[in-house]
Amino acid sequence: MGGSDLEGQIAVVTGGASGIGRAAVEALSAAGAGVVIADRDGDTAQALAAALQAEGRSAHAISLDIAKSTECDHLVADTLARFGRLDILIHSAGVGVERRFLETSDEDWERLISIDLSGSFYCMRAAGRAMSARGYGRIVVLSSTAGVAGGTGRAAYGAAKGGLIMLTKVLAVELAPTGVTVNALAPGAIETELVARMHSAETRTNYTRSIPMDRYGTPAEVAHAALFLASPRASYITGHVLAVDGGFLAAGVINREAATGAPPSPAPTRSTA
Ligand SMILES: NC(=O)c1ccc[n+]([C@@H]2O[C@H](COP(=O)([O-])OP(=O)(O)OC[C@H]3O[C@@H](n4cnc5c(N)ncnc54)[C@H](O)[C@@H]3O)[C@@H](O)[C@H]2O)c1
């Protein structure tokens, strides 16, 4: 996608040090936007900002914990003080756990809800306030197919990601008159550090069988979708949940024999990232 309409815009990317957020930082920067890389891993965020600056790009790093409301407010205030504007929030910071409902501990639940749901609320609210006051903005949040379909082992993660979809819709409706759009991405299985930690070998096998495209996605494939929703051209799209999942959510029974001539695979156990 062409990035000229992002030239000179200012984007905050939470979780920008790794995975999907990092790919979004690189794509936004290549499209001419100034980027604020906000991450709990401040050292990696700083190294990425320095690498982009060395290429003549505008980049800044902020270390924060999105589960703390005041740190999200500070992120937005610091961005406005430094750049004078905030056009785009790509909210990618998050954590995952694969644990069956009956084995989910209080600690698992509280960690996932506080980072993936409350942290999203704090960042979206801080950005939404600044953007609506200025009359323009694009908020893109990383939900998941796990927020749409009930995958094995995703009680806490799926509840947080499902809640994030409803936050997206409510904020989209409330901010619609202000020039701010709010959309969510629902990635399927994407090859990142999070998935390397979260997906067991069994999940990986089951998951791949359930994906019509028969492979995991890449962070860049998600970043392309994020950039479209973050661009001025996506001006009439708000409150939408865009699956970036190789057809996972669209699928029912997949008969690979018919498609490829390969022998039939055993019935998959559905799961979601
Ligand atoms: N990878 C997938 O398959 C997949 C699928 C669906 C949704 N997602 C979602 O996409 C987002 C990005 O995932 P990823 O795979 O790129 O993960 P990742 O682990 O590669 O990157 C996540 C980043 O978020 C940061 N982070 C975590 N907790 C934080 C906190 N409390 N405060 C600030 N920063 C924090 C981490 O330091 C890391 O840099 C997550 O919200 C995830 O749930 C990922």
GROMACS .gro file of C-alpha atoms and ligand atoms in nm:
model
  317
    1MET     CA    1   0.000   0.000   0.000
    2GLY     CA    2   0.122   0.351  -0.076
    3GLY     CA    3   0.210   0.549   0.231
    4SER     CA    4   0.224   0.905   0.104
    5ASP     CA    5  -0.096   1.003   0.288
    6LEU     CA    6   0.078   0.918   0.617
    7GLU     CA    7   0.370   1.154   0.550
    8GLY     CA    8   0.417   1.384   0.849
    9GLN     CA    9   0.153   1.216   1.061
   10ILE     CA   10   0.237   1.113   1.417
   11ALA     CA   11   0.165   0.758   1.530
   12VAL     CA   12   0.192   0.595   1.871
   13VAL     CA   13   0.248   0.220   1.856
   14THR     CA   14   0.214   0.037   2.187
   15GLY     CA   15   0.397  -0.295   2.192
   16GLY     CA   16   0.613  -0.144   1.919
   17ALA     CA   17   0.930  -0.324   2.027
   18SER     CA   18   0.824  -0.669   1.907
   19GLY     CA   19   0.611  -0.872   1.669
   20ILE     CA   20   0.309  -0.708   1.509
   21GLY     CA   21   0.373  -0.372   1.678
   22ARG     CA   22   0.731  -0.367   1.553
   23ALA     CA   23   0.617  -0.446   1.198
   24ALA     CA   24   0.365  -0.160   1.225
   25VAL     CA   25   0.640   0.078   1.344
   26GLU     CA   26   0.857  -0.016   1.047
   27ALA     CA   27   0.570   0.018   0.798
   28LEU     CA   28   0.450   0.353   0.938
   29SER     CA   29   0.803   0.488   0.941
   30ALA     CA   30   0.864   0.372   0.582
   31ALA     CA   31   0.541   0.554   0.489
   32GLY     CA   32   0.678   0.880   0.630
   33ALA     CA   33   0.502   0.895   0.967
   34GLY     CA   34   0.679   0.994   1.288
   35VAL     CA   35   0.652   0.708   1.535
   36VAL     CA   36   0.644   0.685   1.912
   37ILE     CA   37   0.746   0.333   2.010
   38ALA     CA   38   0.582   0.260   2.345
   39ASP     CA   39   0.671  -0.064   2.517
   40ARG     CA   40   0.744  -0.224   2.852
   41ASP     CA   41   1.073  -0.332   2.696
   42GLY     CA   42   1.220   0.018   2.690
   43ASP     CA   43   1.569  -0.091   2.582
   44THR     CA   44   1.447  -0.264   2.266
   45ALA     CA   45   1.211   0.024   2.189
   46GLN     CA   46   1.502   0.267   2.231
   47ALA     CA   47   1.729   0.061   2.003
   48LEU     CA   48   1.458   0.053   1.734
   49ALA     CA   49   1.403   0.429   1.762
   50ALA     CA   50   1.780   0.488   1.731
   51ALA     CA   51   1.798   0.264   1.421
   52LEU     CA   52   1.514   0.457   1.255
   53GLN     CA   53   1.669   0.793   1.350
   54ALA     CA   54   1.997   0.677   1.194
   55GLU     CA   55   1.803   0.640   0.868
   56GLY     CA   56   1.679   0.998   0.900
   57ARG     CA   57   1.333   0.903   1.027
   58SER     CA   58   1.141   1.065   1.311
   59ALA     CA   59   1.115   0.819   1.600
   60HIS     CA   60   1.098   0.831   1.977
   61ALA     CA   61   1.081   0.557   2.243
   62ILE     CA   62   0.881   0.554   2.565
   63SER     CA   63   0.899   0.284   2.830
   64LEU     CA   64   0.564   0.215   2.996
   65ASP     CA   65   0.334  -0.044   3.147
   66ILE     CA   66  -0.002  -0.012   2.974
   67ALA     CA   67  -0.174  -0.170   3.274
   68LYS     CA   68  -0.115   0.162   3.456
   69SER     CA   69  -0.365   0.429   3.362
   70THR     CA   70  -0.133   0.721   3.445
   71GLU     CA   71   0.142   0.582   3.221
   72CYS     CA   72  -0.098   0.571   2.923
   73ASP     CA   73  -0.203   0.930   2.995
   74HIS     CA   74   0.163   1.027   3.014
   75LEU     CA   75   0.236   0.854   2.681
   76VAL     CA   76  -0.021   1.070   2.504
   77ALA     CA   77   0.075   1.390   2.689
   78ASP     CA   78   0.442   1.333   2.608
   79THR     CA   79   0.362   1.271   2.240
   80LEU     CA   80   0.158   1.593   2.218
   81ALA     CA   81   0.431   1.791   2.397
   82ARG     CA   82   0.702   1.654   2.167
   83PHE     CA   83   0.522   1.647   1.829
   84GLY     CA   84   0.219   1.875   1.879
   85ARG     CA   85  -0.024   1.618   1.739
   86LEU     CA   86  -0.140   1.258   1.755
   87ASP     CA   87  -0.300   1.115   1.442
   88ILE     CA   88  -0.274   0.739   1.491
   89LEU     CA   89  -0.276   0.490   1.778
   90ILE     CA   90  -0.191   0.133   1.695
   91HIS     CA   91  -0.244  -0.051   2.020
   92SER     CA   92  -0.056  -0.379   1.996
   93ALA     CA   93   0.088  -0.426   2.347
   94GLY     CA   94  -0.047  -0.742   2.501
   95VAL     CA   95   0.027  -1.079   2.652
   96GLY     CA   96  -0.115  -1.426   2.593
   97VAL     CA   97  -0.165  -1.746   2.783
   98GLU     CA   98  -0.292  -2.084   2.674
   99ARG     CA   99  -0.468  -2.239   2.974
  100ARG     CA  100  -0.792  -2.431   3.000
  101PHE     CA  101  -1.077  -2.262   3.181
  102LEU     CA  102  -1.080  -2.498   3.480
  103GLU     CA  103  -0.704  -2.456   3.529
  104THR     CA  104  -0.703  -2.077   3.494
  105SER     CA  105  -0.576  -1.924   3.819
  106ASP     CA  106  -0.679  -1.592   3.972
  107GLU     CA  107  -0.332  -1.464   3.879
  108ASP     CA  108  -0.370  -1.569   3.511
  109TRP     CA  109  -0.710  -1.402   3.494
  110GLU     CA  110  -0.600  -1.080   3.663
  111ARG     CA  111  -0.283  -1.048   3.453
  112LEU     CA  112  -0.463  -1.097   3.122
  113ILE     CA  113  -0.755  -0.868   3.208
  114SER     CA  114  -0.532  -0.595   3.350
  115ILE     CA  115  -0.293  -0.587   3.052
  116ASP     CA  116  -0.506  -0.693   2.754
  117LEU     CA  117  -0.837  -0.533   2.854
  118SER     CA  118  -0.777  -0.257   3.113
  119GLY     CA  119  -0.452  -0.155   2.943
  120SER     CA  120  -0.638  -0.123   2.613
  121PHE     CA  121  -0.907   0.085   2.780
  122TYR     CA  122  -0.648   0.325   2.930
  123CYS     CA  123  -0.458   0.370   2.601
  124MET     CA  124  -0.771   0.407   2.387
  125ARG     CA  125  -0.923   0.657   2.630
  126ALA     CA  126  -0.608   0.870   2.647
  127ALA     CA  127  -0.569   0.873   2.268
  128GLY     CA  128  -0.943   0.920   2.209
  129ARG     CA  129  -0.949   1.228   2.432
  130ALA     CA  130  -0.657   1.390   2.249
  131MET     CA  131  -0.782   1.299   1.901
  132SER     CA  132  -1.144   1.403   1.952
  133ALA     CA  133  -1.030   1.739   2.086
  134ARG     CA  134  -0.840   1.792   1.762
  135GLY     CA  135  -1.112   1.650   1.535
  136TYR     CA  136  -0.912   1.375   1.366
  137GLY     CA  137  -0.775   1.037   1.460
  138ARG     CA  138  -0.733   0.670   1.375
  139ILE     CA  139  -0.733   0.410   1.651
  140VAL     CA  140  -0.649   0.051   1.555
  141VAL     CA  141  -0.639  -0.212   1.829
  142LEU     CA  142  -0.512  -0.568   1.824
  143SER     CA  143  -0.788  -0.802   1.928
  144SER     CA  144  -0.769  -1.165   1.810
  145THR     CA  145  -0.968  -1.446   1.653
  146ALA     CA  146  -0.975  -1.561   2.019
  147GLY     CA  147  -1.202  -1.262   2.089
  148VAL     CA  148  -1.449  -1.388   1.827
  149ALA     CA  149  -1.443  -1.771   1.847
  150GLY     CA  150  -1.417  -1.985   2.158
  151GLY     CA  151  -1.084  -2.161   2.127
  152THR     CA  152  -0.952  -2.420   2.372
  153GLY     CA  153  -0.735  -2.269   2.647
  154ARG     CA  154  -0.842  -1.910   2.592
  155ALA     CA  155  -1.073  -1.829   2.885
  156ALA     CA  156  -0.877  -1.527   3.011
  157TYR     CA  157  -0.721  -1.426   2.680
  158GLY     CA  158  -1.046  -1.466   2.485
  159ALA     CA  159  -1.249  -1.276   2.744
  160ALA     CA  160  -1.001  -0.988   2.732
  161LYS     CA  161  -0.991  -0.984   2.352
  162GLY     CA  162  -1.370  -1.014   2.325
  163GLY     CA  163  -1.408  -0.724   2.568
  164LEU     CA  164  -1.168  -0.524   2.355
  165ILE     CA  165  -1.396  -0.571   2.054
  166MET     CA  166  -1.688  -0.423   2.248
  167LEU     CA  167  -1.470  -0.134   2.369
  168THR     CA  168  -1.384  -0.072   2.003
  169LYS     CA  169  -1.750  -0.062   1.899
  170VAL     CA  170  -1.861   0.166   2.182
  171LEU     CA  171  -1.574   0.407   2.129
  172ALA     CA  172  -1.633   0.402   1.752
  173VAL     CA  173  -1.997   0.500   1.802
  174GLU     CA  174  -1.924   0.768   2.060
  175LEU     CA  175  -1.639   0.924   1.861
  176ALA     CA  176  -1.804   0.895   1.518
  177PRO     CA  177  -1.908   1.263   1.512
  178THR     CA  178  -1.556   1.380   1.602
  179GLY     CA  179  -1.355   1.259   1.301
  180VAL     CA  180  -1.196   0.975   1.496
  181THR     CA  181  -1.237   0.617   1.371
  182VAL     CA  182  -1.183   0.312   1.590
  183ASN     CA  183  -1.131  -0.036   1.447
  184ALA     CA  184  -0.999  -0.371   1.563
  185LEU     CA  185  -0.788  -0.633   1.393
  186ALA     CA  186  -0.849  -0.998   1.471
  187PRO     CA  187  -0.531  -1.178   1.371
  188GLY     CA  188  -0.523  -1.554   1.364
  189ALA     CA  189  -0.193  -1.730   1.423
  190ILE     CA  190   0.096  -1.496   1.348
  191GLU     CA  191   0.462  -1.596   1.388
  192THR     CA  192   0.582  -1.376   1.677
  193GLU     CA  193   0.747  -1.407   2.018
  194LEU     CA  194   0.402  -1.421   2.178
  195VAL     CA  195   0.304  -1.724   1.974
  196ALA     CA  196   0.642  -1.892   2.030
  197ARG     CA  197   0.565  -1.871   2.404
  198MET     CA  198   0.191  -1.940   2.384
  199HIS     CA  199   0.137  -2.219   2.128
  200SER     CA  200   0.222  -2.575   2.227
  201ALA     CA  201   0.329  -2.815   1.951
  202GLU     CA  202  -0.021  -2.966   1.966
  203THR     CA  203  -0.186  -2.625   1.925
  204ARG     CA  204   0.039  -2.550   1.630
  205THR     CA  205  -0.062  -2.873   1.453
  206ASN     CA  206  -0.433  -2.828   1.527
  207TYR     CA  207  -0.425  -2.464   1.433
  208THR     CA  208  -0.253  -2.511   1.101
  209ARG     CA  209  -0.509  -2.778   1.005
  210SER     CA  210  -0.789  -2.526   1.072
  211ILE     CA  211  -0.642  -2.250   0.856
  212PRO     CA  212  -0.756  -2.269   0.492
  213MET     CA  213  -0.429  -2.108   0.381
  214ASP     CA  214  -0.248  -2.385   0.570
  215ARG     CA  215   0.013  -2.160   0.734
  216TYR     CA  216   0.071  -1.904   1.008
  217GLY     CA  217   0.075  -1.539   0.905
  218THR     CA  218   0.357  -1.287   0.933
  219PRO     CA  219   0.369  -0.967   1.141
  220ALA     CA  220   0.400  -0.767   0.817
  221GLU     CA  221   0.072  -0.911   0.687
  222VAL     CA  222  -0.104  -0.775   0.996
  223ALA     CA  223   0.082  -0.443   0.977
  224HIS     CA  224  -0.043  -0.387   0.619
  225ALA     CA  225  -0.403  -0.417   0.742
  226ALA     CA  226  -0.329  -0.185   1.036
  227LEU     CA  227  -0.181   0.076   0.803
  228PHE     CA  228  -0.488   0.074   0.582
  229LEU     CA  229  -0.723   0.129   0.878
  230ALA     CA  230  -0.485   0.397   1.012
  231SER     CA  231  -0.480   0.592   0.687
  232PRO     CA  232  -0.700   0.890   0.593
  233ARG     CA  233  -0.840   0.673   0.313
  234ALA     CA  234  -1.022   0.447   0.563
  235SER     CA  235  -1.247   0.744   0.641
  236TYR     CA  236  -1.584   0.565   0.635
  237ILE     CA  237  -1.482   0.253   0.827
  238THR     CA  238  -1.539   0.255   1.200
  239GLY     CA  239  -1.637  -0.004   1.461
  240HIS     CA  240  -1.518  -0.282   1.230
  241VAL     CA  241  -1.337  -0.602   1.324
  242LEU     CA  242  -1.108  -0.713   1.044
  243ALA     CA  243  -0.988  -1.074   1.054
  244VAL     CA  244  -0.632  -1.124   0.932
  245ASP     CA  245  -0.631  -1.499   0.967
  246GLY     CA  246  -0.579  -1.689   0.641
  247GLY     CA  247  -0.952  -1.772   0.634
  248PHE     CA  248  -0.961  -1.928   0.984
  249LEU     CA  249  -1.285  -1.761   1.101
  250ALA     CA  250  -1.454  -1.818   0.766
  251ALA     CA  251  -1.393  -2.192   0.768
  252GLY     CA  252  -1.617  -2.484   0.847
  253VAL     CA  253  -1.508  -2.832   0.749
  254ILE     CA  254  -1.189  -2.822   0.546
  255ASN     CA  255  -1.152  -3.114   0.309
  256ARG     CA  256  -0.786  -3.095   0.207
  257GLU     CA  257  -0.818  -3.406  -0.007
  258ALA     CA  258  -1.055  -3.223  -0.241
  259ALA     CA  259  -0.834  -2.914  -0.252
  260THR     CA  260  -0.489  -3.069  -0.278
  261GLY     CA  261  -0.524  -3.441  -0.336
  262ALA     CA  262  -0.357  -3.498   0.003
  263PRO     CA  263  -0.495  -3.769   0.234
  264PRO     CA  264  -0.766  -3.646   0.475
  265SER     CA  265  -0.636  -3.507   0.803
  266PRO     CA  266  -0.792  -3.602   1.140
  267ALA     CA  267  -1.066  -3.372   1.269
  268PRO     CA  268  -0.898  -3.064   1.416
  269THR     CA  269  -0.955  -2.934   1.768
  270ARG     CA  270  -1.041  -2.570   1.711
  271SER     CA  271  -0.827  -2.319   1.895
  272THR     CA  272  -0.760  -1.950   1.849
  273ALA     CA  273  -0.451  -1.730   1.897
  274LIG     N1  274   0.087  -1.331   1.733
  274LIG     C1  275  -0.040  -1.372   1.717
  274LIG     O1  276  -0.066  -1.480   1.664
  274LIG     C2  277  -0.152  -1.285   1.761
  274LIG     C3  278  -0.281  -1.325   1.725
  274LIG     C4  279  -0.388  -1.248   1.763
  274LIG     C5  280  -0.368  -1.132   1.836
  274LIG     N2  281  -0.242  -1.095   1.870
  274LIG     C6  282  -0.229  -0.973   1.949
  274LIG     O2  283  -0.141  -0.885   1.883
  274LIG     C7  284  -0.073  -0.807   1.980
  274LIG     C8  285   0.076  -0.816   1.955
  274LIG     O3  286   0.116  -0.951   1.969
  274LIG     P1  287   0.257  -1.004   1.919
  274LIG     O4  288   0.235  -1.142   1.874
  274LIG     O5  289   0.321  -0.904   1.832
  274LIG     O6  290   0.334  -1.014   2.061
  274LIG     P2  291   0.486  -0.985   2.104
  274LIG     O7  292   0.505  -1.055   2.233
  274LIG     O8  293   0.580  -1.015   1.991
  274LIG     O9  294   0.486  -0.827   2.127
  274LIG     C9  295   0.408  -0.770   2.231
  274LIG    C10  296   0.479  -0.646   2.282
  274LIG    O10  297   0.398  -0.589   2.386
  274LIG    C11  298   0.482  -0.551   2.492
  274LIG     N3  299   0.406  -0.552   2.617
  274LIG    C12  300   0.354  -0.661   2.681
  274LIG     N4  301   0.294  -0.623   2.794
  274LIG    C13  302   0.309  -0.489   2.805
  274LIG    C14  303   0.270  -0.392   2.901
  274LIG     N5  304   0.204  -0.427   3.013
  274LIG     N6  305   0.302  -0.263   2.880
  274LIG    C15  306   0.370  -0.227   2.769
  274LIG     N7  307   0.412  -0.314   2.675
  274LIG    C16  308   0.381  -0.444   2.692
  274LIG    C17  309   0.595  -0.653   2.494
  274LIG    O11  310   0.710  -0.603   2.561
  274LIG    C18  311   0.617  -0.677   2.344
  274LIG    O12  312   0.715  -0.589   2.292
  274LIG    C19  313  -0.116  -0.860   2.117
  274LIG    O13  314  -0.217  -0.777   2.168
  274LIG    C20  315  -0.169  -0.998   2.085
  274LIG    O14  316  -0.265  -1.040   2.177
  274LIG    C21  317  -0.134  -1.169   1.835
   0.00000   0.00000   0.00000
